[in-house]
mmCIF file of C-alpha atoms in Angstrom:
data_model
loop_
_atom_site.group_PDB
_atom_site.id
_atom_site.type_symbol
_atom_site.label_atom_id
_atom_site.label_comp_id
_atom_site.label_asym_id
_atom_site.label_seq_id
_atom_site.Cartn_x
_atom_site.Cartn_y
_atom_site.Cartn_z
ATOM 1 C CA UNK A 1 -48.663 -46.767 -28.140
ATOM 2 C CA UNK A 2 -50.415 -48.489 -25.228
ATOM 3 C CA UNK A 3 -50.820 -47.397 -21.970
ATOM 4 C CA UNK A 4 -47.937 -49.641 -20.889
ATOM 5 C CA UNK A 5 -45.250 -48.476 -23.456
ATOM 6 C CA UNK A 6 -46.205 -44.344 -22.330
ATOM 7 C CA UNK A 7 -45.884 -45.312 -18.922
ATOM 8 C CA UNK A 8 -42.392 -47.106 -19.230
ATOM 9 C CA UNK A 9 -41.397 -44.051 -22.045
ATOM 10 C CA UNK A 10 -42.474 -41.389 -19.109
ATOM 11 C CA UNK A 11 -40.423 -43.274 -16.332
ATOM 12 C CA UNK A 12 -37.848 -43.600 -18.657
ATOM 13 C CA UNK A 13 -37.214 -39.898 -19.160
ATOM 14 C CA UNK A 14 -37.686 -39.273 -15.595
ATOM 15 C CA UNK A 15 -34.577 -41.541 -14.491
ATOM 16 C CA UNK A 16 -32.559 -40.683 -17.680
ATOM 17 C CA UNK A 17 -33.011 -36.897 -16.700
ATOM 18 C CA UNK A 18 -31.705 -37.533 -12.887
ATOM 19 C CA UNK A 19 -28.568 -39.489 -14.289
ATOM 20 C CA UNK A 20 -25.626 -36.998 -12.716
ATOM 21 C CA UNK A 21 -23.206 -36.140 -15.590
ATOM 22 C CA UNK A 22 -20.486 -36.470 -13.635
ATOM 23 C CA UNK A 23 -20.816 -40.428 -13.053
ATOM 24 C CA UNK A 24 -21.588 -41.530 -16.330
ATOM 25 C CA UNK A 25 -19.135 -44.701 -16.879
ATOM 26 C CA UNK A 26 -16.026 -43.945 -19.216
ATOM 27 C CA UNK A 27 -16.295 -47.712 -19.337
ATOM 28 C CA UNK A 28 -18.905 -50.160 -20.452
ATOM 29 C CA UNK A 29 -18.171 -53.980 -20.890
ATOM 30 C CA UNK A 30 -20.861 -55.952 -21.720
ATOM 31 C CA UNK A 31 -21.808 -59.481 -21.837
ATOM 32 C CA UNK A 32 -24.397 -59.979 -24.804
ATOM 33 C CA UNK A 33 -26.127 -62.930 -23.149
ATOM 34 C CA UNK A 34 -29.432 -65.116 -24.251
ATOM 35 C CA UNK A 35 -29.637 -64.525 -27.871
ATOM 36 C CA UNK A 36 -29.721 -68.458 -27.930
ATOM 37 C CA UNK A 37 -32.369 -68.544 -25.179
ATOM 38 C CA UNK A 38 -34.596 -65.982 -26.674
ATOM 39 C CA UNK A 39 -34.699 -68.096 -30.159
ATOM 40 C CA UNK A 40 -35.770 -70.839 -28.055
ATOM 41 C CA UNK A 41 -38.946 -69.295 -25.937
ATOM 42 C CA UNK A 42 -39.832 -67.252 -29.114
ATOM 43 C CA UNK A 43 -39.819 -71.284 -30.815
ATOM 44 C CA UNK A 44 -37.793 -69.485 -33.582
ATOM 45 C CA UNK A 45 -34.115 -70.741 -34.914
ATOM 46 C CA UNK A 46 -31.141 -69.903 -33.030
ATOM 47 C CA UNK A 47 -30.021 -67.371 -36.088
ATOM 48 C CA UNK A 48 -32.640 -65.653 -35.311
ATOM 49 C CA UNK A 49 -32.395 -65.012 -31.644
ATOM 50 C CA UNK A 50 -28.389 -63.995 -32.699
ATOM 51 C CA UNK A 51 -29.884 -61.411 -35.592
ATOM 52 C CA UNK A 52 -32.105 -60.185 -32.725
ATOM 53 C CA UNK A 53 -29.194 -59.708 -30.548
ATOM 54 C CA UNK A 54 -27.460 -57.787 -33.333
ATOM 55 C CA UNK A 55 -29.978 -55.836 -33.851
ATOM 56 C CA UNK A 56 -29.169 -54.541 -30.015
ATOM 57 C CA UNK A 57 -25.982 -53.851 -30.564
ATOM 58 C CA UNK A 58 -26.569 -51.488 -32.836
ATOM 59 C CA UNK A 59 -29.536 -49.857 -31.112
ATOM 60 C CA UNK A 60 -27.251 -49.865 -27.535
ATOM 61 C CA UNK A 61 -24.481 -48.115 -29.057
ATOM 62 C CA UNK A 62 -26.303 -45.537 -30.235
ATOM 63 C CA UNK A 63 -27.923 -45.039 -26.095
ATOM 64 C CA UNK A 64 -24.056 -44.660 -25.659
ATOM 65 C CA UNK A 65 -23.458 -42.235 -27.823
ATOM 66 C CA UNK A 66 -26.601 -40.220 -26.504
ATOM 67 C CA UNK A 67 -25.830 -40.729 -23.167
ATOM 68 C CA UNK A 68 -22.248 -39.775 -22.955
ATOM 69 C CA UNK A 69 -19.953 -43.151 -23.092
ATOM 70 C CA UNK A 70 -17.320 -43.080 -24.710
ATOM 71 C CA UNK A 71 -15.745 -46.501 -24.739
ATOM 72 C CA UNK A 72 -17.823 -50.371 -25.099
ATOM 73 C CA UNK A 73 -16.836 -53.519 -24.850
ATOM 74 C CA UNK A 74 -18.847 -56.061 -26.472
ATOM 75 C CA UNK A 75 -18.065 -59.967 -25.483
ATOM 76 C CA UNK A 76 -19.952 -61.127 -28.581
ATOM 77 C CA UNK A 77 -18.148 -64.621 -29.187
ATOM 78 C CA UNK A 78 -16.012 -66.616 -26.660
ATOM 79 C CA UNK A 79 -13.579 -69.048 -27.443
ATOM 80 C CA UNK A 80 -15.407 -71.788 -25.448
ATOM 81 C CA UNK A 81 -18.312 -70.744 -27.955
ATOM 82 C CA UNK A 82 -16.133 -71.573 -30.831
ATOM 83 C CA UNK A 83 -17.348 -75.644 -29.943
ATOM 84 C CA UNK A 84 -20.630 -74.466 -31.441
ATOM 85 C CA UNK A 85 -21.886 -76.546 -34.383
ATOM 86 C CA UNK A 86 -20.754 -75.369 -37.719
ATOM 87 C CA UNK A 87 -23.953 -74.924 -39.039
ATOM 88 C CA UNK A 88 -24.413 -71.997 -36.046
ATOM 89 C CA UNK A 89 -20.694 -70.866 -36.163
ATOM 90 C CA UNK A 90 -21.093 -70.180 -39.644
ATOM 91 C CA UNK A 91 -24.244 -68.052 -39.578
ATOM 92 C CA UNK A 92 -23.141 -66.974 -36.716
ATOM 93 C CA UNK A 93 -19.804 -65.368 -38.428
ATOM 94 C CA UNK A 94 -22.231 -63.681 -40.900
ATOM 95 C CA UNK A 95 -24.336 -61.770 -38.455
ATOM 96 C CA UNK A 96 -20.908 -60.636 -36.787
ATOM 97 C CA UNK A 97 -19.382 -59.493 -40.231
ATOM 98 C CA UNK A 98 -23.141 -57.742 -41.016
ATOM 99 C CA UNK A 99 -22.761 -55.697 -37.188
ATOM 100 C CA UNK A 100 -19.357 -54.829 -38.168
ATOM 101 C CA UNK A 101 -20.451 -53.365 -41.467
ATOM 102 C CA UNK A 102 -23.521 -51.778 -39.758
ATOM 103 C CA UNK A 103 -21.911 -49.845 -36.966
ATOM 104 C CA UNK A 104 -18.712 -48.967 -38.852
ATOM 105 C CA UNK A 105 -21.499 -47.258 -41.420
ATOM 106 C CA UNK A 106 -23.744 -45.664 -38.195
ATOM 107 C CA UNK A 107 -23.076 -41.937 -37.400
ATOM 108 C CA UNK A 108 -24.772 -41.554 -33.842
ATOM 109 C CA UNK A 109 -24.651 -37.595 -33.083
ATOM 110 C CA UNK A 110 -23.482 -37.159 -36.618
ATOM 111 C CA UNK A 111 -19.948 -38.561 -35.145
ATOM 112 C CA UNK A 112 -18.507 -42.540 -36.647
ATOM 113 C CA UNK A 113 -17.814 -44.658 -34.207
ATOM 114 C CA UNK A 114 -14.438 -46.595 -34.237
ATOM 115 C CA UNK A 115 -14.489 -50.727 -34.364
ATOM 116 C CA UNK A 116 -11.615 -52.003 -32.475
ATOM 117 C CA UNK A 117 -11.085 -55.984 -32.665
ATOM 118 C CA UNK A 118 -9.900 -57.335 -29.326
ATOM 119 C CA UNK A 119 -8.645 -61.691 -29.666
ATOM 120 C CA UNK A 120 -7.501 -64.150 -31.934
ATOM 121 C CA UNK A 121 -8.321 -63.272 -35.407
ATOM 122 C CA UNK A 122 -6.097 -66.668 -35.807
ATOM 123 C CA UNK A 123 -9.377 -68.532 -34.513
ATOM 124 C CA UNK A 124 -11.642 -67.204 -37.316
ATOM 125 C CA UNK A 125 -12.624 -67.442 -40.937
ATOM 126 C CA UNK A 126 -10.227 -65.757 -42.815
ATOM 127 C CA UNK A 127 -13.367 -63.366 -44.241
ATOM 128 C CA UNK A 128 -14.360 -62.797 -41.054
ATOM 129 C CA UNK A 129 -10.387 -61.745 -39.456
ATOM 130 C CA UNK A 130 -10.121 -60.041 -42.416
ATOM 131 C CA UNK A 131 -12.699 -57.407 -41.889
ATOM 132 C CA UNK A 132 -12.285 -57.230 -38.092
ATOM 133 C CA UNK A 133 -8.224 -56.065 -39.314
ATOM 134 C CA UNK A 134 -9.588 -53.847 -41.901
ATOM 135 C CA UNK A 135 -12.290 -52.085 -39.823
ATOM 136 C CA UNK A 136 -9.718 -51.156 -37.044
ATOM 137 C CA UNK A 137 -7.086 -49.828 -39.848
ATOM 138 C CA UNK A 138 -9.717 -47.748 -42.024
ATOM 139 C CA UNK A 139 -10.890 -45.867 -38.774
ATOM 140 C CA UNK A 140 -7.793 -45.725 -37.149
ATOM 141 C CA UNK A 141 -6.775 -43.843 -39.988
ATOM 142 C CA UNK A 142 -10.052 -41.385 -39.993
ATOM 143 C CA UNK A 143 -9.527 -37.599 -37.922
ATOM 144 C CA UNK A 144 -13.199 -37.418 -36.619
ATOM 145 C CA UNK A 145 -13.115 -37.298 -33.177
ATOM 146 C CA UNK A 146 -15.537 -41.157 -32.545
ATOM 147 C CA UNK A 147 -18.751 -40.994 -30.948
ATOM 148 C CA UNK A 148 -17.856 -44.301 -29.630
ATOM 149 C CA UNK A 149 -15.220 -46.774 -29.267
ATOM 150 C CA UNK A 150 -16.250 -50.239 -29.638
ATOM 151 C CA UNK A 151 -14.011 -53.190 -28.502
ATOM 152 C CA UNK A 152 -15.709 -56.112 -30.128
ATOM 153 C CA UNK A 153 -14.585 -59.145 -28.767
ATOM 154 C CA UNK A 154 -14.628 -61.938 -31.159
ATOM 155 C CA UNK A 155 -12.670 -65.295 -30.336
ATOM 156 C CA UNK A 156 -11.743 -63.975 -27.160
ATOM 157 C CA UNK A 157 -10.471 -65.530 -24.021
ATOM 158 C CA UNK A 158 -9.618 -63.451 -20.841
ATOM 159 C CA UNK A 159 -6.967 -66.235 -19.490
ATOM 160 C CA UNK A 160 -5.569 -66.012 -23.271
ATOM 161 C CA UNK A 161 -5.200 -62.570 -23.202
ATOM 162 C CA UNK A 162 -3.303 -62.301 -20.287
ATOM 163 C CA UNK A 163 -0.884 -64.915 -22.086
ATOM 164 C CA UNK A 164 -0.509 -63.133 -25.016
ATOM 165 C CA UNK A 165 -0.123 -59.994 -23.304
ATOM 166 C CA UNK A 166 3.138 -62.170 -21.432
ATOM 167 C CA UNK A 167 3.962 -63.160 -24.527
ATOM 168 C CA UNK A 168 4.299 -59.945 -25.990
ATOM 169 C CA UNK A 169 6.308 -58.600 -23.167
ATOM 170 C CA UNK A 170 9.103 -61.015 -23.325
ATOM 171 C CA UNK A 171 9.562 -60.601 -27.511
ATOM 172 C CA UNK A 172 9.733 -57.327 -26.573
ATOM 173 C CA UNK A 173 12.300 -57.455 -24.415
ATOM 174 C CA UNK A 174 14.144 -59.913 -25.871
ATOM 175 C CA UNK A 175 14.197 -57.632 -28.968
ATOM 176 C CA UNK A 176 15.821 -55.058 -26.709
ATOM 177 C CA UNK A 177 18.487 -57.462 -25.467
ATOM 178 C CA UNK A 178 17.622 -57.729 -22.030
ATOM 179 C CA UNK A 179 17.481 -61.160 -19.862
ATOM 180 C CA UNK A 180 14.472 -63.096 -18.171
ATOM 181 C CA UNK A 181 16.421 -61.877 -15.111
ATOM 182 C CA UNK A 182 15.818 -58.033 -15.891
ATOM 183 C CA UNK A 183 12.203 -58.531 -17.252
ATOM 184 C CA UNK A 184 11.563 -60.473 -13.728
ATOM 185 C CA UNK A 185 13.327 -57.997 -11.679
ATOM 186 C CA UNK A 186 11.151 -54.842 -13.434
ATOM 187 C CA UNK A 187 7.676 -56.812 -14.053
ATOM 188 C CA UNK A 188 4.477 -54.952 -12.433
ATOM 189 C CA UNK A 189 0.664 -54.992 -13.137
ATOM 190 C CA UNK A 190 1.036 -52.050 -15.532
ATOM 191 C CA UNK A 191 4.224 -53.966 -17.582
ATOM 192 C CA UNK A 192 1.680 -56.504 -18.226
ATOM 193 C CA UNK A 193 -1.526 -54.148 -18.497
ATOM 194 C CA UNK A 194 0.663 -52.445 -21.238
ATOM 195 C CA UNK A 195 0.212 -55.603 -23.567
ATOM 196 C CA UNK A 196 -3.140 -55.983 -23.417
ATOM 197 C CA UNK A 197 -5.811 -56.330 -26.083
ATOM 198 C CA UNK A 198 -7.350 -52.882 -24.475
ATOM 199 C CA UNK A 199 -3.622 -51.390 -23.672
ATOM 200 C CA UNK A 200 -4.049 -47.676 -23.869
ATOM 201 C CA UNK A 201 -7.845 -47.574 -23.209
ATOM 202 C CA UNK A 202 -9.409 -47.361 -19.295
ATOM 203 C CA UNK A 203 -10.793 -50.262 -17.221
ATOM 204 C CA UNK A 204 -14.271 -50.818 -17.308
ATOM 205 C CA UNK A 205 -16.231 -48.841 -14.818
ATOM 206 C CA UNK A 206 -19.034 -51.066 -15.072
ATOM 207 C CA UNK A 207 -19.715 -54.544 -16.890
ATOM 208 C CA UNK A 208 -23.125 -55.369 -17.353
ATOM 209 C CA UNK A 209 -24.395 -59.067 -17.453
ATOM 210 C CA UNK A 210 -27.744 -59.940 -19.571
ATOM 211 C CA UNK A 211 -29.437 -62.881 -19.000
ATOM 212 C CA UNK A 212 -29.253 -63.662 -14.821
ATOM 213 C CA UNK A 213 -26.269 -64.961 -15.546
ATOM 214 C CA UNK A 214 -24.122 -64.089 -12.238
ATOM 215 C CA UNK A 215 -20.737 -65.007 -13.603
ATOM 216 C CA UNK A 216 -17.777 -63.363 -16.141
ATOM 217 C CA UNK A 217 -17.104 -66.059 -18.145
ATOM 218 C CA UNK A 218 -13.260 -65.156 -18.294
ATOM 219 C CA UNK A 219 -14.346 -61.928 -19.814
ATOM 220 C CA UNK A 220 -12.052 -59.012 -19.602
ATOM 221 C CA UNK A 221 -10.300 -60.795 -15.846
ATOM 222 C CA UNK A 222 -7.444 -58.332 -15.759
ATOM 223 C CA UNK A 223 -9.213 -55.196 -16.585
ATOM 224 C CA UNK A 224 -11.912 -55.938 -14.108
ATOM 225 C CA UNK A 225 -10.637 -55.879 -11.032
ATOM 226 C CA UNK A 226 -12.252 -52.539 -9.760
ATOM 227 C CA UNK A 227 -15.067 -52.944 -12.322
ATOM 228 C CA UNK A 228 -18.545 -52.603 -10.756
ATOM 229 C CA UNK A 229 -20.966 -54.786 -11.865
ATOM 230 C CA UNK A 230 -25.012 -55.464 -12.862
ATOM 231 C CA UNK A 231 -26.604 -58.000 -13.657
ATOM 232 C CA UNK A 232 -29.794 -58.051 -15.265
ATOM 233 C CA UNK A 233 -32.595 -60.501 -16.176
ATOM 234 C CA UNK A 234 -33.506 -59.474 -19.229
ATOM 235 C CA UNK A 235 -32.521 -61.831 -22.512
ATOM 236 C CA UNK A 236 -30.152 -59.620 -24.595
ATOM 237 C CA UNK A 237 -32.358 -58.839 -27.378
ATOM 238 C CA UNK A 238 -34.993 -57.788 -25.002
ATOM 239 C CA UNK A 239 -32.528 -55.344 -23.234
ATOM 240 C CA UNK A 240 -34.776 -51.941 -23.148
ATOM 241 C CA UNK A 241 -32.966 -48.298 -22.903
ATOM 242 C CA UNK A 242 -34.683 -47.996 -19.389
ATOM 243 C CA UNK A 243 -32.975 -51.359 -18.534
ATOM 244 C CA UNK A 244 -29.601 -49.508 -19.120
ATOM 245 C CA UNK A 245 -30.726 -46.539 -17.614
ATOM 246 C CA UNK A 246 -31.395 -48.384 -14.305
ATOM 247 C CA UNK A 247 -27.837 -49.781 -14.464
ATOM 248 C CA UNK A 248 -26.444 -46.456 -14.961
ATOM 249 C CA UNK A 249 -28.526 -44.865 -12.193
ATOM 250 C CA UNK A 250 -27.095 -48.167 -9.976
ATOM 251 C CA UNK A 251 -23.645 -47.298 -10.730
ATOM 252 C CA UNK A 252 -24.082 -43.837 -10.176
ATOM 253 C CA UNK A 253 -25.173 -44.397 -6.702
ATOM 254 C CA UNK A 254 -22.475 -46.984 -5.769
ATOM 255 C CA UNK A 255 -19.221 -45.876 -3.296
ATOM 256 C CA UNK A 256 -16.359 -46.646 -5.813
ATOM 257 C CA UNK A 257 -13.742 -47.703 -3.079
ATOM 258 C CA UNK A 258 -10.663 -49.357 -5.453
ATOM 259 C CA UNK A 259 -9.263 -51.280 -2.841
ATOM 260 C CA UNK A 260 -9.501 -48.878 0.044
#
């Protein structure tokens, strides 16, 4: 270890150490960004910038486990991104199914940690849907308390959840017998917030951004209203544990004012 890396490791601890407890996001959504970009400076394939970026999952989940988050959300494939080539979109669909398998077989702090699919399975190889609806039901089943909960966001759209969450609304009332009338007369943010892909779960405290990337990307629009965010320069698969210990020291010193 150089003197660079003991440097960064004793900073590291320093900041990590000063984190208060108390404002440690329930809450992470997190836009995996550059994994293209990082093939390309590295003058590697693109597969290999988006095994790189899997490879971060993995390691970034378990930071959340050690560091006291409970809930992720990973935007790992867009629907916009489903325009891709095929060549990419397949290999692409392999590394997914691969970080599926690997953090669905992880134990960070001895605990599992519980894959949640959040978009349209419809959009996807049937393998791929498959697993993502087999995942969720074998650990929805399991009694151990998760280390984590991971949304992973595959074939998602933000404007197309908020449709389908509409969507789902009105077969459910209609189910119930009641008229467009009624459903208008009733219908509130939480009616709607009740039908969608993260109904049940908390808004994101914080969304990070990789990349410099200063935008969503229709990524989790409802949920985000009172989300704080970062954004951070860093390509994905070069995101460092001190780069999301600055973010949570950032959000820890932010005024959370919801409106007020």
């Amino acid at each position: 270890m150089g003197l660079r890396d003991i440097a960064y490791a004793v900073y590291e601890r320093q900041i990590s150490r000063a984190l208060p407890k108390d404002r440690i996001p329930k809450h992470i959504g997190v836009v995996v960004d550059g994994n293209r970009r990082w093939a390309k400076l590295a003058g590697t394939p693109t597969a290999d910038g988006h095994l790189a970026g899997a490879n971060k999952i993995v390691e970034f989940i378990d930071w959340c486990a050690e560091l006291g988050v409970p809930t992720v959300t990973l935007y790992m494939l867009s629907t916009d991104n489903m325009s891709r080539s095929a060549d990419e979109l397949e290999t692409l669909m392999d590394i997914i199914a691969d970080t599926l398998e690997r953090l669905c077989e992880s134990r960070p702090g001895g605990r599992p940690v519980r894959v949640h699919p959040v978009g349209q399975p419809e959009l996807l190889p049937e393998p791929l849907a498959a697993r993502l609806r087999s995942v969720d039901e074998e650990l929805a089943r399991a009694c151990e308390e998760p280390a984590v909960h991971v949304n992973v966001a595959v074939g998602y759209g933000g404007r197309q959840e908020i449709v389908d969450a509409v969507k789902e609304l009105l077969r459910d009332a209609e189910s119930h017998g009641r008229s467009i009338s009624e459903v208008a007369e009733d219908l509130t943010p939480g009616s709607i917030a009740d039908w969608l892909y993260t109904r049940g779960q908390p808004d994101p405290d914080l969304i990070i951004r990789t990349s410099g990337e200063q935008r969503l990307s229709g990524f989790l629009m409802w949920q985000s209203a009172y989300s704080e965010f970062y954004f951070c320069e860093a390509l994905w698969p070069d995101f460092r544990r001190v780069d999301f210990i600055r973010a949570l020291r950032d959000y820890a010193q932010r005024q959370r004012r919801f409106g007020n």
